[in-house]
Amino acid sequence: MEDLIKLAQETKKLTALIVEDRKEDNELMQSFFGNLFKSLYSASSGKEGLAIYKDKKPDVVITDLIMPDMDGLEMTAEIKKINEDQIIVVVSASDDIEKVTQTISLKVTSFVHKPIETKKLIDSMSNVVEKIKKNKTIETKSFTVTVPMDIYELVNEAAKDERISKNGIIIRALKEHFKE
């Protein structure tokens, strides 16, 4: 239970798309994930899922593999063309080794076998959250700031006085500014 509460605190900042053709499974996943994500979208085919993905750009895509119209593999391949780093979790009962192998080659983030065990799903989502946090940390590590020369000199002097980087001074100032 504690794992689920901790997970919910992290996932409440994220959006997700569920793509599942079986109505009962789709509703079950919506029920489970509905309390975890800030926004949750749902589709009943890969084609519909791809359209919603293009419109909403969710943080996480949770999909079945075997579906009519466009299966989960085709949809995943199309999504990866748009965003190769997209977080995709496959939830499927498929034992087809070829399909499972294809999920690996498409670099899906996680594979959860049906019937779904809550513990495995929580572990999978915890891994997803860690990957998203890592990606966001990497994204925010480099930036460029242009400041007037007089400000630069103040930053440079403060950095020397405190023996930290100029970026550290700027980041601290930005944090303080946005607290207000």
mmCIF file of C-alpha atoms in Angstrom:
data_model
loop_
_atom_site.group_PDB
_atom_site.id
_atom_site.type_symbol
_atom_site.label_atom_id
_atom_site.label_comp_id
_atom_site.label_asym_id
_atom_site.label_seq_id
_atom_site.Cartn_x
_atom_site.Cartn_y
_atom_site.Cartn_z
ATOM 1 C CA MET A 1 0.000 0.000 0.000
ATOM 2 C CA GLU A 2 2.847 2.361 0.858
ATOM 3 C CA ASP A 3 4.393 1.667 -2.583
ATOM 4 C CA LEU A 4 1.131 2.652 -4.254
ATOM 5 C CA ILE A 5 0.855 5.897 -2.272
ATOM 6 C CA LYS A 6 4.449 6.804 -3.099
ATOM 7 C CA LEU A 7 3.848 5.966 -6.763
ATOM 8 C CA ALA A 8 0.680 8.081 -6.880
ATOM 9 C CA GLN A 9 2.561 11.107 -5.563
ATOM 10 C CA GLU A 10 4.911 10.891 -8.558
ATOM 11 C CA THR A 11 2.427 9.923 -11.279
ATOM 12 C CA LYS A 12 -0.090 12.654 -10.364
ATOM 13 C CA LYS A 13 2.157 15.020 -12.339
ATOM 14 C CA LEU A 14 1.909 12.874 -15.496
ATOM 15 C CA THR A 15 -0.574 12.086 -18.242
ATOM 16 C CA ALA A 16 -1.248 8.636 -19.686
ATOM 17 C CA LEU A 17 -2.979 6.931 -22.590
ATOM 18 C CA ILE A 18 -4.472 3.442 -22.283
ATOM 19 C CA VAL A 19 -4.937 1.498 -25.525
ATOM 20 C CA GLU A 20 -6.902 -1.714 -24.986
ATOM 21 C CA ASP A 21 -9.537 -3.223 -27.292
ATOM 22 C CA ARG A 22 -11.284 -5.444 -24.717
ATOM 23 C CA LYS A 23 -13.876 -3.208 -23.057
ATOM 24 C CA GLU A 24 -13.645 -4.914 -19.635
ATOM 25 C CA ASP A 25 -9.840 -4.690 -19.557
ATOM 26 C CA ASN A 26 -9.920 -1.079 -20.736
ATOM 27 C CA GLU A 27 -12.377 -0.136 -17.977
ATOM 28 C CA LEU A 28 -10.349 -2.052 -15.385
ATOM 29 C CA MET A 29 -7.143 -0.231 -16.377
ATOM 30 C CA GLN A 30 -8.962 3.119 -16.398
ATOM 31 C CA SER A 31 -10.192 2.370 -12.907
ATOM 32 C CA PHE A 32 -6.703 1.453 -11.664
ATOM 33 C CA PHE A 33 -4.779 4.220 -13.449
ATOM 34 C CA GLY A 34 -7.478 6.893 -13.115
ATOM 35 C CA ASN A 35 -6.344 7.742 -9.595
ATOM 36 C CA LEU A 36 -2.661 7.676 -10.495
ATOM 37 C CA PHE A 37 -2.398 10.156 -13.356
ATOM 38 C CA LYS A 38 -3.222 13.844 -13.731
ATOM 39 C CA SER A 39 -5.037 13.072 -17.005
ATOM 40 C CA LEU A 40 -5.933 9.693 -18.464
ATOM 41 C CA TYR A 41 -6.992 9.117 -22.065
ATOM 42 C CA SER A 42 -8.407 5.883 -23.448
ATOM 43 C CA ALA A 43 -8.596 4.220 -26.860
ATOM 44 C CA SER A 44 -9.931 0.874 -28.036
ATOM 45 C CA SER A 45 -7.622 0.371 -31.035
ATOM 46 C CA GLY A 46 -4.114 1.216 -32.130
ATOM 47 C CA LYS A 47 -5.444 3.570 -34.798
ATOM 48 C CA GLU A 48 -7.530 5.480 -32.255
ATOM 49 C CA GLY A 49 -4.629 5.392 -29.783
ATOM 50 C CA LEU A 50 -2.251 6.900 -32.345
ATOM 51 C CA ALA A 51 -4.711 9.712 -33.094
ATOM 52 C CA ILE A 52 -5.094 10.502 -29.381
ATOM 53 C CA TYR A 53 -1.316 10.299 -28.925
ATOM 54 C CA LYS A 54 -0.719 12.837 -31.706
ATOM 55 C CA ASP A 55 -3.277 15.192 -30.166
ATOM 56 C CA LYS A 56 -2.499 14.842 -26.443
ATOM 57 C CA LYS A 57 1.194 13.776 -26.298
ATOM 58 C CA PRO A 58 0.823 11.848 -23.010
ATOM 59 C CA ASP A 59 3.852 11.127 -20.832
ATOM 60 C CA VAL A 60 3.078 7.393 -20.732
ATOM 61 C CA VAL A 61 1.374 5.037 -23.206
ATOM 62 C CA ILE A 62 0.006 1.756 -21.826
ATOM 63 C CA THR A 63 -1.021 -0.602 -24.605
ATOM 64 C CA ASP A 64 -2.148 -4.096 -25.424
ATOM 65 C CA LEU A 65 -0.404 -5.862 -28.317
ATOM 66 C CA ILE A 66 -3.138 -7.763 -30.087
ATOM 67 C CA MET A 67 -5.928 -5.493 -31.316
ATOM 68 C CA PRO A 68 -7.987 -5.147 -34.482
ATOM 69 C CA ASP A 69 -7.469 -2.277 -36.923
ATOM 70 C CA MET A 70 -3.874 -1.469 -35.888
ATOM 71 C CA ASP A 71 -2.143 -3.626 -33.304
ATOM 72 C CA GLY A 72 -0.049 -2.361 -30.428
ATOM 73 C CA LEU A 73 3.231 -3.052 -32.230
ATOM 74 C CA GLU A 74 2.261 -0.993 -35.274
ATOM 75 C CA MET A 75 1.038 1.829 -33.049
ATOM 76 C CA THR A 76 4.233 1.681 -30.964
ATOM 77 C CA ALA A 77 6.378 1.845 -34.114
ATOM 78 C CA GLU A 78 4.442 4.924 -35.310
ATOM 79 C CA ILE A 79 4.729 6.617 -31.912
ATOM 80 C CA LYS A 80 8.465 5.895 -31.789
ATOM 81 C CA LYS A 81 8.818 7.627 -35.191
ATOM 82 C CA ILE A 82 7.294 10.734 -33.585
ATOM 83 C CA ASN A 83 9.174 10.451 -30.277
ATOM 84 C CA GLU A 84 11.817 7.741 -29.953
ATOM 85 C CA ASP A 85 12.045 8.351 -26.190
ATOM 86 C CA GLN A 86 8.311 7.895 -25.567
ATOM 87 C CA ILE A 87 7.574 5.811 -22.474
ATOM 88 C CA ILE A 88 5.520 2.803 -23.579
ATOM 89 C CA VAL A 89 4.333 0.004 -21.303
ATOM 90 C CA VAL A 90 2.963 -3.101 -22.990
ATOM 91 C CA VAL A 91 0.332 -5.037 -21.052
ATOM 92 C CA SER A 92 -0.527 -8.204 -22.956
ATOM 93 C CA ALA A 93 -1.472 -11.859 -22.632
ATOM 94 C CA SER A 94 0.481 -12.671 -25.788
ATOM 95 C CA ASP A 95 2.987 -15.496 -25.539
ATOM 96 C CA ASP A 96 4.057 -14.987 -29.155
ATOM 97 C CA ILE A 97 7.857 -14.838 -28.881
ATOM 98 C CA GLU A 98 8.113 -12.904 -32.147
ATOM 99 C CA LYS A 99 5.791 -10.171 -30.871
ATOM 100 C CA VAL A 100 7.581 -9.991 -27.521
ATOM 101 C CA THR A 101 10.918 -9.764 -29.347
ATOM 102 C CA GLN A 102 9.544 -6.942 -31.495
ATOM 103 C CA THR A 103 8.626 -4.999 -28.341
ATOM 104 C CA ILE A 104 12.272 -5.224 -27.308
ATOM 105 C CA SER A 105 13.482 -3.992 -30.692
ATOM 106 C CA LEU A 106 11.021 -1.087 -30.467
ATOM 107 C CA LYS A 107 12.547 -0.258 -27.067
ATOM 108 C CA VAL A 108 9.334 -0.365 -25.058
ATOM 109 C CA THR A 109 9.948 0.662 -21.483
ATOM 110 C CA SER A 110 8.241 -2.260 -19.818
ATOM 111 C CA PHE A 111 6.251 -5.429 -20.539
ATOM 112 C CA VAL A 112 3.626 -6.683 -18.084
ATOM 113 C CA HIS A 113 2.080 -10.073 -18.805
ATOM 114 C CA LYS A 114 -1.672 -10.598 -18.341
ATOM 115 C CA PRO A 115 -3.301 -11.567 -16.081
ATOM 116 C CA ILE A 116 -1.993 -8.472 -14.369
ATOM 117 C CA GLU A 117 -0.497 -8.822 -10.912
ATOM 118 C CA THR A 118 -0.832 -5.544 -9.019
ATOM 119 C CA LYS A 119 2.688 -5.792 -7.555
ATOM 120 C CA LYS A 120 4.256 -6.231 -11.015
ATOM 121 C CA LEU A 121 2.239 -3.318 -12.367
ATOM 122 C CA ILE A 122 3.301 -1.079 -9.470
ATOM 123 C CA ASP A 123 6.952 -2.105 -9.988
ATOM 124 C CA SER A 124 6.650 -1.401 -13.701
ATOM 125 C CA MET A 125 5.118 2.033 -13.102
ATOM 126 C CA SER A 126 7.785 2.821 -10.492
ATOM 127 C CA ASN A 127 10.441 2.084 -13.131
ATOM 128 C CA VAL A 128 8.572 4.331 -15.572
ATOM 129 C CA VAL A 129 8.547 7.187 -13.056
ATOM 130 C CA GLU A 130 12.278 6.773 -12.414
ATOM 131 C CA LYS A 131 12.989 6.839 -16.150
ATOM 132 C CA ILE A 132 10.895 9.990 -16.606
ATOM 133 C CA LYS A 133 12.639 11.678 -13.669
ATOM 134 C CA LYS A 134 16.025 10.736 -15.107
ATOM 135 C CA ASN A 135 15.068 12.077 -18.551
ATOM 136 C CA LYS A 136 13.805 15.332 -17.054
ATOM 137 C CA THR A 137 16.987 15.729 -15.007
ATOM 138 C CA ILE A 138 19.117 15.267 -18.107
ATOM 139 C CA GLU A 139 16.939 17.746 -20.026
ATOM 140 C CA THR A 140 17.417 20.418 -17.375
ATOM 141 C CA LYS A 141 21.164 20.015 -16.892
ATOM 142 C CA SER A 142 22.218 22.262 -19.749
ATOM 143 C CA PHE A 143 20.877 25.675 -20.559
ATOM 144 C CA THR A 144 22.073 29.008 -21.817
ATOM 145 C CA VAL A 145 21.272 32.301 -20.168
ATOM 146 C CA THR A 146 22.072 35.669 -21.658
ATOM 147 C CA VAL A 147 22.408 38.402 -19.048
ATOM 148 C CA PRO A 148 23.537 42.015 -19.206
ATOM 149 C CA MET A 149 27.234 42.553 -18.487
ATOM 150 C CA ASP A 150 26.646 44.220 -15.106
ATOM 151 C CA ILE A 151 24.574 41.225 -13.944
ATOM 152 C CA TYR A 152 27.217 38.837 -15.290
ATOM 153 C CA GLU A 153 29.868 40.588 -13.241
ATOM 154 C CA LEU A 154 27.711 40.296 -10.091
ATOM 155 C CA VAL A 155 27.142 36.589 -10.771
ATOM 156 C CA ASN A 156 30.851 36.069 -11.456
ATOM 157 C CA GLU A 157 31.858 37.798 -8.208
ATOM 158 C CA ALA A 158 29.255 35.895 -6.163
ATOM 159 C CA ALA A 159 30.445 32.621 -7.664
ATOM 160 C CA LYS A 160 34.053 33.419 -6.712
ATOM 161 C CA ASP A 161 33.039 34.463 -3.187
ATOM 162 C CA GLU A 162 31.000 31.311 -2.586
ATOM 163 C CA ARG A 163 33.258 29.031 -4.613
ATOM 164 C CA ILE A 164 30.416 27.616 -6.682
ATOM 165 C CA SER A 165 29.693 27.748 -10.393
ATOM 166 C CA LYS A 166 28.054 30.716 -12.085
ATOM 167 C CA ASN A 167 25.253 28.339 -13.082
ATOM 168 C CA GLY A 168 24.725 27.516 -9.395
ATOM 169 C CA ILE A 169 24.275 31.203 -8.594
ATOM 170 C CA ILE A 170 21.835 31.666 -11.483
ATOM 171 C CA ILE A 171 19.841 28.548 -10.565
ATOM 172 C CA ARG A 172 19.567 29.675 -6.945
ATOM 173 C CA ALA A 173 18.402 33.139 -8.052
ATOM 174 C CA LEU A 174 15.817 31.600 -10.387
ATOM 175 C CA LYS A 175 14.537 29.287 -7.646
ATOM 176 C CA GLU A 176 14.182 32.214 -5.257
ATOM 177 C CA HIS A 177 12.467 34.301 -7.921
ATOM 178 C CA PHE A 178 9.883 31.615 -8.697
ATOM 179 C CA LYS A 179 9.116 30.903 -5.021
ATOM 180 C CA GLU A 180 7.397 34.292 -4.817
#
